[in-house]
CSV table of C-alpha atoms and ligand atoms in Angstrom, one decimal:
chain,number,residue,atom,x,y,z
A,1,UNK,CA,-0.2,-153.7,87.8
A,2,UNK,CA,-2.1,-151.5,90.4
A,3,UNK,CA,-3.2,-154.1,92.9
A,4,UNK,CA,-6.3,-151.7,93.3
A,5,UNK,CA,-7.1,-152.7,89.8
A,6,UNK,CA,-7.0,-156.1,90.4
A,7,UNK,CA,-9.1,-155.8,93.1
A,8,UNK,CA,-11.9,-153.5,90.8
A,9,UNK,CA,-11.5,-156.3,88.2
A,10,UNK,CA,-12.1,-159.3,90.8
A,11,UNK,CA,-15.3,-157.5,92.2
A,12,UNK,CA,-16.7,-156.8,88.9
A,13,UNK,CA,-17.0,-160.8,88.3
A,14,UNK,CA,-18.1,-161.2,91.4
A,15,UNK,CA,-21.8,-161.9,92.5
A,16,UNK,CA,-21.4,-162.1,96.3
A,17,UNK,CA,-20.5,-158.8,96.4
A,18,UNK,CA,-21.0,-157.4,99.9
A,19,UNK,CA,-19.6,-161.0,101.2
A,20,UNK,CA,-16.2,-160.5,99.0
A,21,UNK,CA,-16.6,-156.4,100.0
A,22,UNK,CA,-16.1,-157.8,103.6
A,23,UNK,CA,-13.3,-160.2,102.7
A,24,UNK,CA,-11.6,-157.7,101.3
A,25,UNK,CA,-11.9,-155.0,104.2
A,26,UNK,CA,-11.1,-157.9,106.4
A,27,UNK,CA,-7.8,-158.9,104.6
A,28,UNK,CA,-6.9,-156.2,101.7
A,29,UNK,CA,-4.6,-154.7,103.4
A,30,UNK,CA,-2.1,-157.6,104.0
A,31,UNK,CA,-3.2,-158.7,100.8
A,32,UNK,CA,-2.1,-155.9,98.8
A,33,UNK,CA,1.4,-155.8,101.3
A,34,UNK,CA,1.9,-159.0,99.5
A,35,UNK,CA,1.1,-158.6,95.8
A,36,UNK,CA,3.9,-156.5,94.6
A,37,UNK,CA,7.2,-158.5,93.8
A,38,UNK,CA,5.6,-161.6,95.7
A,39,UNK,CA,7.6,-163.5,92.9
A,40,UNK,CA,10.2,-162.7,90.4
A,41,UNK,CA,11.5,-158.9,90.4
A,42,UNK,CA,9.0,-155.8,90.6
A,43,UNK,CA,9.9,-151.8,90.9
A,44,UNK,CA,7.1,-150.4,93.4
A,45,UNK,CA,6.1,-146.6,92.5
A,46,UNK,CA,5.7,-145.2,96.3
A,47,UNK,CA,5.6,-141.6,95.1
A,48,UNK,CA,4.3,-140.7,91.3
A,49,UNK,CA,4.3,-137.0,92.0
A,50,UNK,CA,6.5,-133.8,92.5
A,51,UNK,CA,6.9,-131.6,95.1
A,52,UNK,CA,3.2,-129.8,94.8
A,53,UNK,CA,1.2,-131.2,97.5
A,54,UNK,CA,-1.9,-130.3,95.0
A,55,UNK,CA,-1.0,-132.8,93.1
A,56,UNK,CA,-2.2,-135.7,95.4
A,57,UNK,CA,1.0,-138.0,95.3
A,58,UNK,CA,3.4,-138.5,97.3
A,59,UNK,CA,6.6,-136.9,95.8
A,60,UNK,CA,9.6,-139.5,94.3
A,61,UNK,CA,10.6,-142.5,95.8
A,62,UNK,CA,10.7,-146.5,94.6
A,63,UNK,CA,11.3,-150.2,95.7
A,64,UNK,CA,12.5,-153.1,93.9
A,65,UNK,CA,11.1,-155.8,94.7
A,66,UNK,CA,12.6,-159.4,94.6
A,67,UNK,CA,10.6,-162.5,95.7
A,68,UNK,CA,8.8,-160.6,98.2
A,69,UNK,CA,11.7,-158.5,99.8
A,70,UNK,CA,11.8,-154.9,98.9
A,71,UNK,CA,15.7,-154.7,98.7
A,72,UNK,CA,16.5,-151.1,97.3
A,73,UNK,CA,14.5,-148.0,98.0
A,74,UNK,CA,15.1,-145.5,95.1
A,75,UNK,CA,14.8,-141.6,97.1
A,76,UNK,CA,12.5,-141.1,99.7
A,77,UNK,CA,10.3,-137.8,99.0
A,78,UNK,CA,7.5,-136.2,100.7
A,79,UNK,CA,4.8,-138.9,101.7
A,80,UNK,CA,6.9,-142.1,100.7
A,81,UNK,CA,6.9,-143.3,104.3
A,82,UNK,CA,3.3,-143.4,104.6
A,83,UNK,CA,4.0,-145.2,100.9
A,84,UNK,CA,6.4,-147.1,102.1
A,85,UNK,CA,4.1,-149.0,105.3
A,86,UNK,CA,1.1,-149.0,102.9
A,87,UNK,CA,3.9,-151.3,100.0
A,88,UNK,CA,3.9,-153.6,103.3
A,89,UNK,CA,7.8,-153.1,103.1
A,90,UNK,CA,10.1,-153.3,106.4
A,91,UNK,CA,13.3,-151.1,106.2
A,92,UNK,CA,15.1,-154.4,107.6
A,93,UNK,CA,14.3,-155.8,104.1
A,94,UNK,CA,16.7,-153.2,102.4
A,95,UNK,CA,20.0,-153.8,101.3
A,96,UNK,CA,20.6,-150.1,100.4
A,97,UNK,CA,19.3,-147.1,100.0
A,98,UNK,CA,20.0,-144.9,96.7
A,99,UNK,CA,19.4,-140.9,96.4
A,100,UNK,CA,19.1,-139.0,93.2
A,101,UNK,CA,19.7,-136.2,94.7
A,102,UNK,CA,18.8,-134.0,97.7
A,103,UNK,CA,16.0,-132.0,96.5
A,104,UNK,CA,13.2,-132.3,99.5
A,105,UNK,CA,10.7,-134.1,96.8
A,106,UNK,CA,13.3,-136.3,96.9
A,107,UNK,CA,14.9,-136.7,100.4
A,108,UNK,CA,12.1,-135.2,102.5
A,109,UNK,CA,10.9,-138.6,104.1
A,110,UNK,CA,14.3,-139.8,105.0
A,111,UNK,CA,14.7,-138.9,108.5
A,112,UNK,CA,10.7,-140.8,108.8
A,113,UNK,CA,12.0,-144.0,107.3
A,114,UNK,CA,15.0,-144.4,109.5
A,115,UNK,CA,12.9,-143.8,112.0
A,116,UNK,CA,10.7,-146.3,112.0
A,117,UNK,CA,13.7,-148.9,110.9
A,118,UNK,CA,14.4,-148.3,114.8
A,119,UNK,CA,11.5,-150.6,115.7
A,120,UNK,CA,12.2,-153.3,113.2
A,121,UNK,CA,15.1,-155.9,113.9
A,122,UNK,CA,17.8,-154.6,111.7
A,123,UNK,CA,21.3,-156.1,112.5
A,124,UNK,CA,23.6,-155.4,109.3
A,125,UNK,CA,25.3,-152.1,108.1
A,126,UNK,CA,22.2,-150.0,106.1
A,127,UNK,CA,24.4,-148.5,102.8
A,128,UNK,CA,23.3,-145.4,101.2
A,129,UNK,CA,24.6,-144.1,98.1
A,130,UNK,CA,24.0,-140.5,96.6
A,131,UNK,CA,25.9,-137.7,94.9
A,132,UNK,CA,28.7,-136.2,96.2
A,133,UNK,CA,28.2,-132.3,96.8
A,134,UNK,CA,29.1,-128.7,95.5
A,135,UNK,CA,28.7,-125.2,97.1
A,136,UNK,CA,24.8,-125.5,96.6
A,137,UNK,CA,23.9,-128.9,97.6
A,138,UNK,CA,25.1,-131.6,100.5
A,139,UNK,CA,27.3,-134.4,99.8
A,140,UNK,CA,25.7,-137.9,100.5
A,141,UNK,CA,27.3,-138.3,103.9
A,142,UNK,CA,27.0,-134.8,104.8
A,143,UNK,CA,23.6,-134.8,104.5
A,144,UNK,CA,23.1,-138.1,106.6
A,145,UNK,CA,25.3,-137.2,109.0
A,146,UNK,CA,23.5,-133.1,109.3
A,147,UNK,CA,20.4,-135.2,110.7
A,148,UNK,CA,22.0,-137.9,112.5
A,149,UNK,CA,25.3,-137.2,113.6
A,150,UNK,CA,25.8,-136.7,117.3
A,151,UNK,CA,26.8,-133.0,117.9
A,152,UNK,CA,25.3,-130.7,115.6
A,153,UNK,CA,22.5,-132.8,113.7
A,154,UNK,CA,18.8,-132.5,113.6
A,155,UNK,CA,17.8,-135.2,114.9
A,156,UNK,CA,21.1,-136.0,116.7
A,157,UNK,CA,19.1,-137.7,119.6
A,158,UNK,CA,18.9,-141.1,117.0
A,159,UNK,CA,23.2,-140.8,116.8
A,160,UNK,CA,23.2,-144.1,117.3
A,161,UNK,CA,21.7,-145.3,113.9
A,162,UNK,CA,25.2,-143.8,112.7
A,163,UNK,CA,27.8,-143.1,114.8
A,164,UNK,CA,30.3,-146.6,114.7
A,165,UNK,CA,31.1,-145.9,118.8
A,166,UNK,CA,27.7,-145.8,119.8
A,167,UNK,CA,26.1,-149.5,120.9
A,168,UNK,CA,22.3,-150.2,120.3
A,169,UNK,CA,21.6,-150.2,116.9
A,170,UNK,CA,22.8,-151.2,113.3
A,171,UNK,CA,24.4,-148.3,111.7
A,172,UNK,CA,23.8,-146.5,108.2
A,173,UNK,CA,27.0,-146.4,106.1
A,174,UNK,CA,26.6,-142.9,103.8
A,175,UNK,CA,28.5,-143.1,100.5
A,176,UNK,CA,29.3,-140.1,98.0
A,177,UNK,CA,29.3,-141.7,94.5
A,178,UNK,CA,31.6,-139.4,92.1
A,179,UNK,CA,30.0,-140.4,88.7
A,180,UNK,CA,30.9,-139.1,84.7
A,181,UNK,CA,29.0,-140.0,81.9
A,182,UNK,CA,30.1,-143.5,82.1
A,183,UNK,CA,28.3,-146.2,84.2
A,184,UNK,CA,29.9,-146.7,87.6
A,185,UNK,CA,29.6,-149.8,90.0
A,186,UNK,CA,28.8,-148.2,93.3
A,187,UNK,CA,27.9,-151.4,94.8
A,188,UNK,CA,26.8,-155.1,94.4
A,189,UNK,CA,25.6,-158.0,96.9
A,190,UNK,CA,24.8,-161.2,95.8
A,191,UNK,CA,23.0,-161.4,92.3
A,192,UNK,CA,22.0,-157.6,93.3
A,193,UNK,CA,23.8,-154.6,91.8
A,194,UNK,CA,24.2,-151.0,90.9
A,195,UNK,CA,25.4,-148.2,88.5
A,196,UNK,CA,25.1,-144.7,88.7
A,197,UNK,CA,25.5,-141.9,85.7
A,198,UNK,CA,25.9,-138.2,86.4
A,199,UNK,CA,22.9,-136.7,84.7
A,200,UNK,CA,22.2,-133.1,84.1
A,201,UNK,CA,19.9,-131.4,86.8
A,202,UNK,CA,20.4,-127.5,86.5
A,203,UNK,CA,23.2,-126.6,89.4
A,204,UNK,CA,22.3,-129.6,91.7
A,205,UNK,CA,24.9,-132.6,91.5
A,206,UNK,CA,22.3,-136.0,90.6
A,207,UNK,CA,22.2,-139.1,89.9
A,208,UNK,CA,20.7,-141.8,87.7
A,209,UNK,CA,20.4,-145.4,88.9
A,210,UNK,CA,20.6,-148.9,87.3
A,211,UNK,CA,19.5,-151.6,89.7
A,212,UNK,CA,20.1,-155.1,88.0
A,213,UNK,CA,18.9,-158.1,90.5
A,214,UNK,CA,17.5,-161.2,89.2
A,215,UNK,CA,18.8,-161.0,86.0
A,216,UNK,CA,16.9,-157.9,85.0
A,217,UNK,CA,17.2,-154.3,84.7
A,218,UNK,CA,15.6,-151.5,86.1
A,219,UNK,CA,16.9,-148.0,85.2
A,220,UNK,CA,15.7,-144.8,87.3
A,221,UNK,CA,16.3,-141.4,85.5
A,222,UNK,CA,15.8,-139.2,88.6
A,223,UNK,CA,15.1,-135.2,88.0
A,224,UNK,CA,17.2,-134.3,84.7
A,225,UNK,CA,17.0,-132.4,81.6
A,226,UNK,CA,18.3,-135.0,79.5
A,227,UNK,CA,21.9,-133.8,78.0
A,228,UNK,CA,23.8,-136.3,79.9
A,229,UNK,CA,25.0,-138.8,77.2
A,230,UNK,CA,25.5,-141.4,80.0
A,231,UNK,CA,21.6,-141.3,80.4
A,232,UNK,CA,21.0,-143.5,77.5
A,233,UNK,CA,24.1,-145.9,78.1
A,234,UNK,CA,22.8,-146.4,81.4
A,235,UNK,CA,19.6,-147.3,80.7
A,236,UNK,CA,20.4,-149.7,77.7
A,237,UNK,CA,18.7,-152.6,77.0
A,238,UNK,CA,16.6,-152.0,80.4
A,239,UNK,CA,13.9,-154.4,81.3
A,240,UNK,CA,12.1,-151.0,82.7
A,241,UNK,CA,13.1,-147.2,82.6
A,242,UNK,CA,11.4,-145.0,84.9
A,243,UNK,CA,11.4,-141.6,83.3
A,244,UNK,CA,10.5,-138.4,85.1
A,245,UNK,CA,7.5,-136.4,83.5
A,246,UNK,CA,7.8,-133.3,85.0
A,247,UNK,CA,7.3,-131.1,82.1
A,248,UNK,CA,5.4,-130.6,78.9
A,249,UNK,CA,6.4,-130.5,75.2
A,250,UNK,CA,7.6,-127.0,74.2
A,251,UNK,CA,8.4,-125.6,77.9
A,252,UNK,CA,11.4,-123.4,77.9
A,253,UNK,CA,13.7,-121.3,80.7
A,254,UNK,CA,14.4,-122.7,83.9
A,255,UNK,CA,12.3,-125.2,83.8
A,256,UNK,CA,13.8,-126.8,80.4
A,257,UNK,CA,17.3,-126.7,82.1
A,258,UNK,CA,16.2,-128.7,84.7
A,259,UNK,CA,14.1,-131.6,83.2
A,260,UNK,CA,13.2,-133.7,80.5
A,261,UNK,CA,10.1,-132.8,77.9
A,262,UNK,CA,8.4,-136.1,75.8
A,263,UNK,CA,10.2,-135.8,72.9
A,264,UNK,CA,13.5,-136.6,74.9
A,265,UNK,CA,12.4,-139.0,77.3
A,266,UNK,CA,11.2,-140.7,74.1
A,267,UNK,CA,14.5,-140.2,72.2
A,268,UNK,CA,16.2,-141.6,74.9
A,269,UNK,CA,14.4,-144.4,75.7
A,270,UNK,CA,14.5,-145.6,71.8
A,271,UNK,CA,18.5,-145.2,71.9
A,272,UNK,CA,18.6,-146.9,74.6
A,273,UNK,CA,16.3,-149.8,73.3
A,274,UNK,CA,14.6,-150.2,76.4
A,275,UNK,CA,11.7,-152.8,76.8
A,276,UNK,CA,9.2,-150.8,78.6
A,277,UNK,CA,8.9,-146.9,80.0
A,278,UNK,CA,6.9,-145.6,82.5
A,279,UNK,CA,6.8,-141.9,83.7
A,280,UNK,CA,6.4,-141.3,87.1
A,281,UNK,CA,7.2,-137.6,89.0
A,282,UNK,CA,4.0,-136.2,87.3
A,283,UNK,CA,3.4,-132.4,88.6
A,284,UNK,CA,0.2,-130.2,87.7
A,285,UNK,CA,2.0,-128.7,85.0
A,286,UNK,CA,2.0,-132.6,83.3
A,287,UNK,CA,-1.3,-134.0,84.8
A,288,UNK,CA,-4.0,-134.4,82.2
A,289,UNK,CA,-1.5,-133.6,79.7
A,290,UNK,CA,-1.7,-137.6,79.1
A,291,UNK,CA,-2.2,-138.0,75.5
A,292,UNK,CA,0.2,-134.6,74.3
A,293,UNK,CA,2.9,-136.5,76.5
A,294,UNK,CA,2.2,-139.9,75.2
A,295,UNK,CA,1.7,-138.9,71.5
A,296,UNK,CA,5.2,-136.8,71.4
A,297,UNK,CA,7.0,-140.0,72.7
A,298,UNK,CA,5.6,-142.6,70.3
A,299,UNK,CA,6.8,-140.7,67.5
A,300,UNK,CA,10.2,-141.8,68.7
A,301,UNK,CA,9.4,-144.7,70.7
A,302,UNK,CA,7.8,-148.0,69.7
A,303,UNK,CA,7.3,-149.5,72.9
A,304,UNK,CA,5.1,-149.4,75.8
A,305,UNK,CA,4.5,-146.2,77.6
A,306,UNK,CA,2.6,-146.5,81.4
A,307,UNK,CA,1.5,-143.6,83.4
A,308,UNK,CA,2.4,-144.3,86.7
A,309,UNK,CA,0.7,-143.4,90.1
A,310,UNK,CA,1.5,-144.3,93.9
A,311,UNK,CA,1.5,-147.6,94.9
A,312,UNK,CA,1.5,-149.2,91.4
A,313,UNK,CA,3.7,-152.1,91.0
A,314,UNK,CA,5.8,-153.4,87.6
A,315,UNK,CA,6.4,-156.5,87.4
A,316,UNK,CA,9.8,-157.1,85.5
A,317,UNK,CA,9.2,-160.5,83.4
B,401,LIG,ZN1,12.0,-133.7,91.7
């Protein structure tokens, strides 16, 4: 539930409307900090879109949400900072930080995130988990440490945030995850933990996630094409699978070996039994392609399909 729409519902029954119109203006923005994963577990949608700016979204990156702490951030793309302040989540909250992969619609906003988790009170070890790399792409800790580490990094003036000899500041602890097709534990803390599969993503080594927290299961896909059979395992039985829309029915070429259409998002997520799917990374070539998407997926799903866009949350009941 988009906390917008709550808000559009709530003002609709309302007669004082320029009073409430005030309220809101005066308070909303707390307000809506507050309403996703306030109680029980919730994934947050910070970015629904790709990597074209035109498309209005910020690109992919989610929360999950228990009992009002946004514990794991799912990628970080283009404009999921500014997602992430808006979600009224603190990067202190976080008890790690999982990338799909290192495309930039995916990774972009990282260096913004860590930091602004330099002004917050952040004690413990920050761990991040990611794929491990190839000729083409960075490893996990290779690409944490090519911004932060202290001699040839980016952005080695914030060396502290990493290096373990450097006082000042809680450190990030980058981890390669080497997956198959078969779930792997990559790590757990208290009722929280997670499993990656390799998935299929053209030449780029990537990741999908399972997050279970709470009891429930939440299942990320990340950018893939869909041949991985450990896509389905992963995701079975999941409370929520977040599937990435970022083609049409019928595309072919390069864009077909490097993502998912319907049909197969839909064919996976009934072999997998999942309870509910929604389809986020949503790119020009997608939007307003709503009902062609939706319609090739029921004929192999039964259950309920969601659209998502920026900001929305899903409560996990
Ligand atoms: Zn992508």
């Amino acid at each position: 539930m988009n906390p917008r729409r709550i808000s559009k519902r709530f003002l609709q029954s309302t007669s004082s409307l320029s009073f409430f119109s005030f309220l809101l203006s005066a308070f909303w923005p707390s307000a809506a900090a507050q309403s996703c994963g306030s109680q029980g577990v919730a994934a947050q949608v910070l970015g629904s879109g790709g990597p074209e700016l035109q498309d209005k979204r910020a690109s992919s990156s989610y929360l999950v949400w228990k009992n009002g702490q946004a514990l794991v951030l799912v990628d970080a793309g283009g404009g999921s900072a500014l997602r992430f302040g808006e979600s009224g989540a603190q990067m202190s909250q976080l008890d790690v930080l999982l990338f799909t992969h290192y495309h930039v619609d995916h990774s972009g906003d990282f260096p913004a995130l860590i930091k602004s988790s330099w002004f917050e009170d952040r004690k413990r070890p920050l761990p991040i988990y990611g794929p491990a790399g190839n000729d083409f792409m960075p490893s996990t800790t290779e690409f944490v440490y090519d911004f932060f580490g202290e001699k040839h990094a980016a952005y080695r003036y914030l060396s502290e945030l990493l290096m373990p000899a450097e006082e000042g500041s809680y450190k990030m602890q980058p981890h390669n995850v080497v997956a198959g097709s078969t779930p792997v534990a990559a790590f757990r803390s208290g009722d929280l933990a997670v499993y990656a599969v390799r998935v299929v993503h053209g030449q780029v080594p990537a990741l999908a996630w399972r997050v279970e927290v709470g009891g429930k299961f939440i299942v990320f896909s990340g950018d893939t094409n869909g041949d991985s059979p450990g896509l389905a395992q992963l995701a079975l039985n999941a409370d929520l699978f977040i599937a990435h829309n970022a083609v049409p029915e019928g595309v072919v070429g390069i864009e077909r070996r490097l993502h998912m259409p319907p049909s197969v998002i839909g064919q996976i997520a009934e072999n997998a039994h999942v309870k509910n799917l929604v389809l986020s990374h949503r790119m020009l070539r997608t939007l307003g392609k709503e009902d062609q998407t939706q319609s090739e997926i029921k004929k192999r799903y039964s259950g309920p399909v969601e659209f998502a866009n920026d900001l929305d949350c899903f409560p996990v009941k």
